[in-house]
Amino acid sequence: MTQMALHTERLTKYYGDFLALHNLTLAVEPGEIYGFLGPNGAGKTTAIRTLMDEIRPSSGSATMLGLDTHRDSLAIRSFLGYLPADLALYPRLTGTQTLAFFAHLRGGVDQEYLQELTERFQAPLAKRVGEMSTGNRQKIGILQAFMNRPRLLIMDEPSAGLDPLMQRELQDLMREVAGAGTAIFLSSHTLSEVQRVADRVGIIRRGELVAEEAVATLNHGGIRQVDLVLTAVVSPDVFTDLPGVSNLQVNQTRVHLTFSGTMDELLAAVAPYAGIVDITTHEPDLEQIFLTYYAEPVLEA
Ligand code: ATP
């Protein structure tokens, strides 16, 4: 059996009486990118801080490459890259000095690789951190997370503050290191980022994992958004009677729906009642797919 890069077992965290994380059980394989998605306050940072042994879980446990995140936290640091949501940096140090400091903590890094990463992200390392823009400070966080070629990377909102070009660079880098076997646990509330980069996605709401699915399954599940313009007004029953239809909106001769069947089936259902003036279809984004797949659990959450 493959050893999991990250494995959590019923991780639970109370802040006083408040249940911030409830029975989180998940696993990430070597080379896999796991997108951990959830709205603000869902418990993503709590989960990550618990994994990082910054806060103690109320119950449950976690392992990284088979080592316990609490008992073996020092040994874990040797193969872990971590980008916290709020990385504390010394404002008076330059970027170069900051990275040298992080490298020292890790017992040295491959300077050539660090140089390559610096150029890729166009990080202005000669500047003092306190005088850098938010995005450039974020680049320092990214460089320190990747520079020791970790086997497991845990990142909390890594693209925060980055411009679209740099976000793309980060996505490319994530795919490259995952291709070389690094597991990545990526917390995000940016669906498009997760959709582009992750292999699997878990959705957390109010401290609970409410859905988990392979991104390829979601993207290629055959679900499409369809907009029709018809030659006549048609009863909504024509569509609701058809298996695979959801999110139906009818406005006179304009019809919008989400459909998991074939276009032939849709056109055959409409044909007895009206002609078609126009038809457009597009793939829905992850959020719409999730709402379609998991309508009930999400609504209940
Ligand atoms: P965001 O996307 O906004 O960063 P998140 O998913 O990371 O959100 P958390 O920061 O984990 O969410 O917070 C989960 C819940 O726990 C929130 O309701 C938050 O108010 C609460 N919480 C977080 N830290 C503490 C704390 N130290 N004491 C009490 N409550 C806390």
GROMACS .gro file of C-alpha atoms and ligand atoms in nm:
model
  332
    1MET     CA    1   0.000   0.000   0.000
    2THR     CA    2   0.125   0.351  -0.078
    3GLN     CA    3   0.219   0.545   0.230
    4MET     CA    4  -0.001   0.853   0.251
    5ALA     CA    5   0.181   1.186   0.242
    6LEU     CA    6  -0.087   1.328   0.470
    7HIS     CA    7  -0.351   1.147   0.665
    8THR     CA    8  -0.592   1.290   0.920
    9GLU     CA    9  -0.815   1.080   1.141
   10ARG     CA   10  -1.123   1.243   1.293
   11LEU     CA   11  -0.940   1.568   1.367
   12THR     CA   12  -1.157   1.786   1.589
   13LYS     CA   13  -1.096   2.129   1.738
   14TYR     CA   14  -1.303   2.324   1.985
   15TYR     CA   15  -1.225   2.686   2.072
   16GLY     CA   16  -1.396   2.689   2.411
   17ASP     CA   17  -1.749   2.572   2.334
   18PHE     CA   18  -1.718   2.654   1.966
   19LEU     CA   19  -1.668   2.355   1.737
   20ALA     CA   20  -1.437   2.488   1.460
   21LEU     CA   21  -1.335   2.150   1.312
   22HIS     CA   22  -1.538   1.832   1.336
   23ASN     CA   23  -1.405   1.480   1.264
   24LEU     CA   24  -1.190   1.576   0.966
   25THR     CA   25  -1.073   1.256   0.800
   26LEU     CA   26  -0.884   1.277   0.473
   27ALA     CA   27  -0.575   1.147   0.298
   28VAL     CA   28  -0.340   1.288   0.034
   29GLU     CA   29  -0.113   1.061  -0.169
   30PRO     CA   30   0.241   1.141  -0.281
   31GLY     CA   31   0.225   1.345  -0.603
   32GLU     CA   32  -0.135   1.447  -0.545
   33ILE     CA   33  -0.265   1.803  -0.520
   34TYR     CA   34  -0.558   1.825  -0.280
   35GLY     CA   35  -0.765   2.143  -0.292
   36PHE     CA   36  -0.919   2.227   0.044
   37LEU     CA   37  -1.203   2.463  -0.035
   38GLY     CA   38  -1.438   2.648   0.189
   39PRO     CA   39  -1.593   2.985   0.258
   40ASN     CA   40  -1.447   3.229   0.512
   41GLY     CA   41  -1.459   3.091   0.862
   42ALA     CA   42  -1.518   2.732   0.748
   43GLY     CA   43  -1.223   2.596   0.945
   44LYS     CA   44  -0.948   2.572   0.680
   45THR     CA   45  -0.686   2.762   0.878
   46THR     CA   46  -0.782   2.580   1.197
   47ALA     CA   47  -0.726   2.249   1.017
   48ILE     CA   48  -0.387   2.360   0.885
   49ARG     CA   49  -0.269   2.504   1.217
   50THR     CA   50  -0.367   2.178   1.384
   51LEU     CA   51  -0.173   1.981   1.122
   52MET     CA   52   0.126   2.206   1.178
   53ASP     CA   53   0.113   2.140   1.553
   54GLU     CA   54   0.064   2.513   1.614
   55ILE     CA   55  -0.256   2.431   1.801
   56ARG     CA   56  -0.351   2.102   1.964
   57PRO     CA   57  -0.658   1.918   1.839
   58SER     CA   58  -0.933   1.849   2.093
   59SER     CA   59  -0.937   1.494   1.957
   60GLY     CA   60  -0.819   1.298   1.656
   61SER     CA   61  -0.473   1.271   1.503
   62ALA     CA   62  -0.276   1.322   1.185
   63THR     CA   63   0.032   1.177   1.019
   64MET     CA   64   0.269   1.302   0.750
   65LEU     CA   65   0.454   1.027   0.563
   66GLY     CA   66   0.361   0.802   0.851
   67LEU     CA   67   0.498   1.031   1.125
   68ASP     CA   68   0.271   1.174   1.393
   69THR     CA   69   0.225   1.552   1.351
   70HIS     CA   70   0.263   1.615   1.724
   71ARG     CA   71   0.509   1.355   1.848
   72ASP     CA   72   0.735   1.367   1.541
   73SER     CA   73   0.694   1.734   1.452
   74LEU     CA   74   1.071   1.799   1.438
   75ALA     CA   75   1.143   1.507   1.205
   76ILE     CA   76   0.855   1.619   0.982
   77ARG     CA   77   1.012   1.963   0.930
   78SER     CA   78   1.289   1.803   0.724
   79PHE     CA   79   1.053   1.710   0.438
   80LEU     CA   80   0.780   1.968   0.481
   81GLY     CA   81   0.719   2.300   0.306
   82TYR     CA   82   0.470   2.531   0.475
   83LEU     CA   83   0.316   2.858   0.374
   84PRO     CA   84   0.092   2.991   0.651
   85ALA     CA   85  -0.191   3.235   0.592
   86ASP     CA   86  -0.012   3.508   0.787
   87LEU     CA   87   0.361   3.447   0.758
   88ALA     CA   88   0.544   3.669   1.009
   89LEU     CA   89   0.854   3.830   0.856
   90TYR     CA   90   1.107   4.076   1.000
   91PRO     CA   91   1.037   4.404   0.819
   92ARG     CA   92   1.396   4.528   0.852
   93LEU     CA   93   1.555   4.228   0.680
   94THR     CA   94   1.590   4.219   0.302
   95GLY     CA   95   1.433   3.937   0.104
   96THR     CA   96   1.775   3.776   0.061
   97GLN     CA   97   1.846   3.793   0.436
   98THR     CA   98   1.500   3.654   0.513
   99LEU     CA   99   1.548   3.354   0.286
  100ALA     CA  100   1.900   3.297   0.425
  101PHE     CA  101   1.742   3.290   0.770
  102PHE     CA  102   1.483   3.030   0.662
  103ALA     CA  103   1.754   2.830   0.485
  104HIS     CA  104   1.964   2.832   0.803
  105LEU     CA  105   1.669   2.694   1.004
  106ARG     CA  106   1.647   2.408   0.754
  107GLY     CA  107   2.020   2.337   0.762
  108GLY     CA  108   2.087   2.489   0.418
  109VAL     CA  109   1.920   2.472   0.078
  110ASP     CA  110   2.017   2.428  -0.285
  111GLN     CA  111   2.115   2.787  -0.378
  112GLU     CA  112   2.087   2.723  -0.749
  113TYR     CA  113   1.727   2.608  -0.712
  114LEU     CA  114   1.648   2.910  -0.494
  115GLN     CA  115   1.797   3.137  -0.760
  116GLU     CA  116   1.583   2.970  -1.026
  117LEU     CA  117   1.268   3.018  -0.817
  118THR     CA  118   1.359   3.381  -0.747
  119GLU     CA  119   1.386   3.450  -1.119
  120ARG     CA  120   1.063   3.269  -1.202
  121PHE     CA  121   0.871   3.481  -0.954
  122GLN     CA  122   1.068   3.800  -1.023
  123ALA     CA  123   1.106   3.847  -0.648
  124PRO     CA  124   1.283   4.175  -0.559
  125LEU     CA  125   1.500   4.022  -0.287
  126ALA     CA  126   1.730   4.321  -0.241
  127LYS     CA  127   1.446   4.522  -0.086
  128ARG     CA  128   1.362   4.524   0.282
  129VAL     CA  129   1.056   4.311   0.354
  130GLY     CA  130   0.883   4.604   0.527
  131GLU     CA  131   0.908   4.806   0.205
  132MET     CA  132   0.770   4.532  -0.019
  133SER     CA  133   0.420   4.515  -0.164
  134THR     CA  134   0.184   4.247  -0.030
  135GLY     CA  135   0.232   4.038  -0.344
  136ASN     CA  136   0.611   4.054  -0.321
  137ARG     CA  137   0.602   3.955   0.047
  138GLN     CA  138   0.384   3.661  -0.056
  139LYS     CA  139   0.654   3.560  -0.306
  140ILE     CA  140   0.904   3.535  -0.017
  141GLY     CA  141   0.658   3.302   0.156
  142ILE     CA  142   0.628   3.091  -0.158
  143LEU     CA  143   1.005   3.073  -0.210
  144GLN     CA  144   1.068   2.962   0.148
  145ALA     CA  145   0.796   2.696   0.117
  146PHE     CA  146   0.935   2.545  -0.203
  147MET     CA  147   1.309   2.602  -0.165
  148ASN     CA  148   1.396   2.286   0.027
  149ARG     CA  149   1.221   2.066  -0.231
  150PRO     CA  150   0.966   1.938   0.022
  151ARG     CA  151   0.793   1.601  -0.017
  152LEU     CA  152   0.481   1.751   0.135
  153LEU     CA  153   0.369   2.110   0.088
  154ILE     CA  154   0.097   2.268   0.296
  155MET     CA  155  -0.019   2.605   0.176
  156ASP     CA  156  -0.288   2.833   0.312
  157GLU     CA  157  -0.422   3.062   0.037
  158PRO     CA  158  -0.087   3.073  -0.149
  159SER     CA  159  -0.203   3.294  -0.435
  160ALA     CA  160  -0.333   3.570  -0.206
  161GLY     CA  161  -0.200   3.904  -0.332
  162LEU     CA  162  -0.038   3.762  -0.648
  163ASP     CA  163  -0.120   3.908  -0.988
  164PRO     CA  164  -0.270   3.670  -1.248
  165LEU     CA  165   0.066   3.606  -1.418
  166MET     CA  166   0.228   3.508  -1.090
  167GLN     CA  167  -0.073   3.298  -0.992
  168ARG     CA  168  -0.022   3.108  -1.315
  169GLU     CA  169   0.350   3.069  -1.241
  170LEU     CA  170   0.263   2.928  -0.899
  171GLN     CA  171   0.013   2.685  -1.052
  172ASP     CA  172   0.277   2.568  -1.301
  173LEU     CA  173   0.528   2.520  -1.021
  174MET     CA  174   0.276   2.324  -0.814
  175ARG     CA  175   0.208   2.091  -1.107
  176GLU     CA  176   0.580   2.045  -1.168
  177VAL     CA  177   0.668   1.950  -0.810
  178ALA     CA  178   0.361   1.727  -0.785
  179GLY     CA  179   0.478   1.557  -1.104
  180ALA     CA  180   0.806   1.486  -0.924
  181GLY     CA  181   0.619   1.324  -0.633
  182THR     CA  182   0.549   1.607  -0.387
  183ALA     CA  183   0.206   1.600  -0.225
  184ILE     CA  184   0.033   1.938  -0.194
  185PHE     CA  185  -0.242   2.032   0.046
  186LEU     CA  186  -0.378   2.360  -0.080
  187SER     CA  187  -0.631   2.566   0.108
  188SER     CA  188  -0.819   2.812  -0.106
  189HIS     CA  189  -1.145   2.989  -0.158
  190THR     CA  190  -1.062   3.044  -0.525
  191LEU     CA  191  -1.253   2.777  -0.710
  192SER     CA  192  -1.091   2.848  -1.046
  193GLU     CA  193  -0.744   2.796  -0.898
  194VAL     CA  194  -0.841   2.465  -0.744
  195GLN     CA  195  -1.015   2.358  -1.063
  196ARG     CA  196  -0.699   2.428  -1.267
  197VAL     CA  197  -0.441   2.281  -1.037
  198ALA     CA  198  -0.589   2.021  -0.801
  199ASP     CA  199  -0.638   1.649  -0.860
  200ARG     CA  200  -0.895   1.618  -0.587
  201VAL     CA  201  -1.102   1.865  -0.395
  202GLY     CA  202  -1.265   1.859  -0.054
  203ILE     CA  203  -1.523   2.114   0.054
  204ILE     CA  204  -1.537   2.220   0.415
  205ARG     CA  205  -1.831   2.408   0.564
  206ARG     CA  206  -1.877   2.493   0.928
  207GLY     CA  207  -1.589   2.267   1.027
  208GLU     CA  208  -1.716   1.961   0.839
  209LEU     CA  209  -1.595   1.802   0.518
  210VAL     CA  210  -1.921   1.796   0.321
  211ALA     CA  211  -1.795   1.674  -0.016
  212GLU     CA  212  -1.485   1.520  -0.171
  213GLU     CA  213  -1.435   1.439  -0.537
  214ALA     CA  214  -1.172   1.400  -0.810
  215VAL     CA  215  -1.158   1.720  -1.015
  216ALA     CA  216  -1.146   1.518  -1.340
  217THR     CA  217  -1.473   1.348  -1.245
  218LEU     CA  218  -1.632   1.683  -1.177
  219ASN     CA  219  -1.496   1.846  -1.491
  220HIS     CA  220  -1.588   1.559  -1.721
  221GLY     CA  221  -1.909   1.448  -1.558
  222GLY     CA  222  -2.096   1.559  -1.868
  223ILE     CA  223  -2.281   1.830  -1.681
  224ARG     CA  224  -2.339   2.138  -1.896
  225GLN     CA  225  -2.511   2.470  -1.861
  226VAL     CA  226  -2.754   2.521  -2.148
  227ASP     CA  227  -2.923   2.838  -2.274
  228LEU     CA  228  -3.200   2.795  -2.527
  229VAL     CA  229  -3.400   3.048  -2.725
  230LEU     CA  230  -3.719   2.887  -2.859
  231THR     CA  231  -3.971   2.985  -3.126
  232ALA     CA  232  -4.259   2.952  -2.878
  233VAL     CA  233  -4.323   2.947  -2.503
  234VAL     CA  234  -4.301   2.590  -2.371
  235SER     CA  235  -4.431   2.451  -2.042
  236PRO     CA  236  -4.153   2.401  -1.780
  237ASP     CA  237  -4.282   2.042  -1.744
  238VAL     CA  238  -4.119   1.958  -2.075
  239PHE     CA  239  -3.783   2.012  -1.905
  240THR     CA  240  -3.858   1.897  -1.552
  241ASP     CA  241  -3.984   1.566  -1.691
  242LEU     CA  242  -3.646   1.506  -1.851
  243PRO     CA  243  -3.396   1.312  -1.631
  244GLY     CA  244  -3.075   1.506  -1.558
  245VAL     CA  245  -3.225   1.856  -1.563
  246SER     CA  246  -3.164   2.093  -1.272
  247ASN     CA  247  -3.150   2.468  -1.201
  248LEU     CA  248  -3.429   2.532  -1.452
  249GLN     CA  249  -3.517   2.894  -1.525
  250VAL     CA  250  -3.781   2.975  -1.788
  251ASN     CA  251  -3.839   3.331  -1.906
  252GLN     CA  252  -4.084   3.337  -2.197
  253THR     CA  253  -3.898   3.175  -2.487
  254ARG     CA  254  -3.562   3.182  -2.304
  255VAL     CA  255  -3.468   2.874  -2.105
  256HIS     CA  256  -3.166   2.816  -1.886
  257LEU     CA  257  -3.087   2.480  -1.730
  258THR     CA  258  -2.811   2.251  -1.606
  259PHE     CA  259  -2.821   1.919  -1.787
  260SER     CA  260  -2.635   1.590  -1.752
  261GLY     CA  261  -2.794   1.413  -2.050
  262THR     CA  262  -2.712   1.432  -2.423
  263MET     CA  263  -2.811   1.725  -2.648
  264ASP     CA  264  -3.009   1.478  -2.863
  265GLU     CA  265  -3.233   1.399  -2.566
  266LEU     CA  266  -3.286   1.767  -2.492
  267LEU     CA  267  -3.366   1.861  -2.852
  268ALA     CA  268  -3.602   1.564  -2.892
  269ALA     CA  269  -3.794   1.670  -2.581
  270VAL     CA  270  -3.842   2.026  -2.710
  271ALA     CA  271  -3.912   1.941  -3.079
  272PRO     CA  272  -4.287   1.862  -3.049
  273TYR     CA  273  -4.356   2.205  -2.890
  274ALA     CA  274  -4.119   2.458  -3.043
  275GLY     CA  275  -3.831   2.519  -3.280
  276ILE     CA  276  -3.491   2.632  -3.157
  277VAL     CA  277  -3.364   2.978  -3.250
  278ASP     CA  278  -3.042   2.956  -3.056
  279ILE     CA  279  -2.859   2.717  -2.827
  280THR     CA  280  -2.542   2.778  -2.626
  281THR     CA  281  -2.377   2.541  -2.383
  282HIS     CA  282  -2.080   2.574  -2.153
  283GLU     CA  283  -1.913   2.376  -1.878
  284PRO     CA  284  -2.019   2.491  -1.536
  285ASP     CA  285  -1.757   2.590  -1.279
  286LEU     CA  286  -1.682   2.379  -0.974
  287GLU     CA  287  -1.929   2.557  -0.753
  288GLN     CA  288  -2.219   2.486  -0.985
  289ILE     CA  289  -2.106   2.126  -1.027
  290PHE     CA  290  -2.087   2.083  -0.652
  291LEU     CA  291  -2.431   2.231  -0.609
  292THR     CA  292  -2.560   1.984  -0.865
  293TYR     CA  293  -2.378   1.683  -0.721
  294TYR     CA  294  -2.424   1.757  -0.359
  295ALA     CA  295  -2.734   1.974  -0.348
  296GLU     CA  296  -2.870   1.819  -0.031
  297PRO     CA  297  -2.560   1.801   0.192
  298VAL     CA  298  -2.458   2.154   0.093
  299LEU     CA  299  -2.802   2.293   0.164
  300GLU     CA  300  -2.815   2.113   0.496
  301ALA     CA  301  -2.470   2.234   0.603
  302ATP     P1  302  -1.078   3.211   0.612
  302ATP     O1  303  -1.098   3.162   0.474
  302ATP     O2  304  -1.158   3.333   0.643
  302ATP     O3  305  -0.934   3.221   0.655
  302ATP     P2  306  -1.102   2.959   0.757
  302ATP     O4  307  -1.179   2.856   0.684
  302ATP     O5  308  -0.954   2.950   0.754
  302ATP     O6  309  -1.149   3.102   0.711
  302ATP     P3  310  -1.075   2.948   1.044
  302ATP     O7  311  -0.980   3.063   1.056
  302ATP     O8  312  -1.021   2.812   1.062
  302ATP     O9  313  -1.155   2.955   0.908
  302ATP    O10  314  -1.192   2.972   1.149
  302ATP     C1  315  -1.294   2.876   1.173
  302ATP     C2  316  -1.385   2.927   1.283
  302ATP    O11  317  -1.314   2.923   1.410
  302ATP     C3  318  -1.431   3.071   1.265
  302ATP    O12  319  -1.565   3.080   1.307
  302ATP     C4  320  -1.340   3.150   1.357
  302ATP    O13  321  -1.405   3.266   1.404
  302ATP     C5  322  -1.313   3.052   1.468
  302ATP     N1  323  -1.180   3.073   1.530
  302ATP     C6  324  -1.061   3.069   1.464
  302ATP     N2  325  -0.959   3.088   1.551
  302ATP     C7  326  -1.013   3.105   1.674
  302ATP     C8  327  -0.959   3.127   1.806
  302ATP     N3  328  -0.828   3.135   1.829
  302ATP     N4  329  -1.048   3.137   1.909
  302ATP     C9  330  -1.181   3.126   1.887
  302ATP     N5  331  -1.238   3.105   1.766
  302ATP    C10  332  -1.157   3.094   1.660
   0.00000   0.00000   0.00000
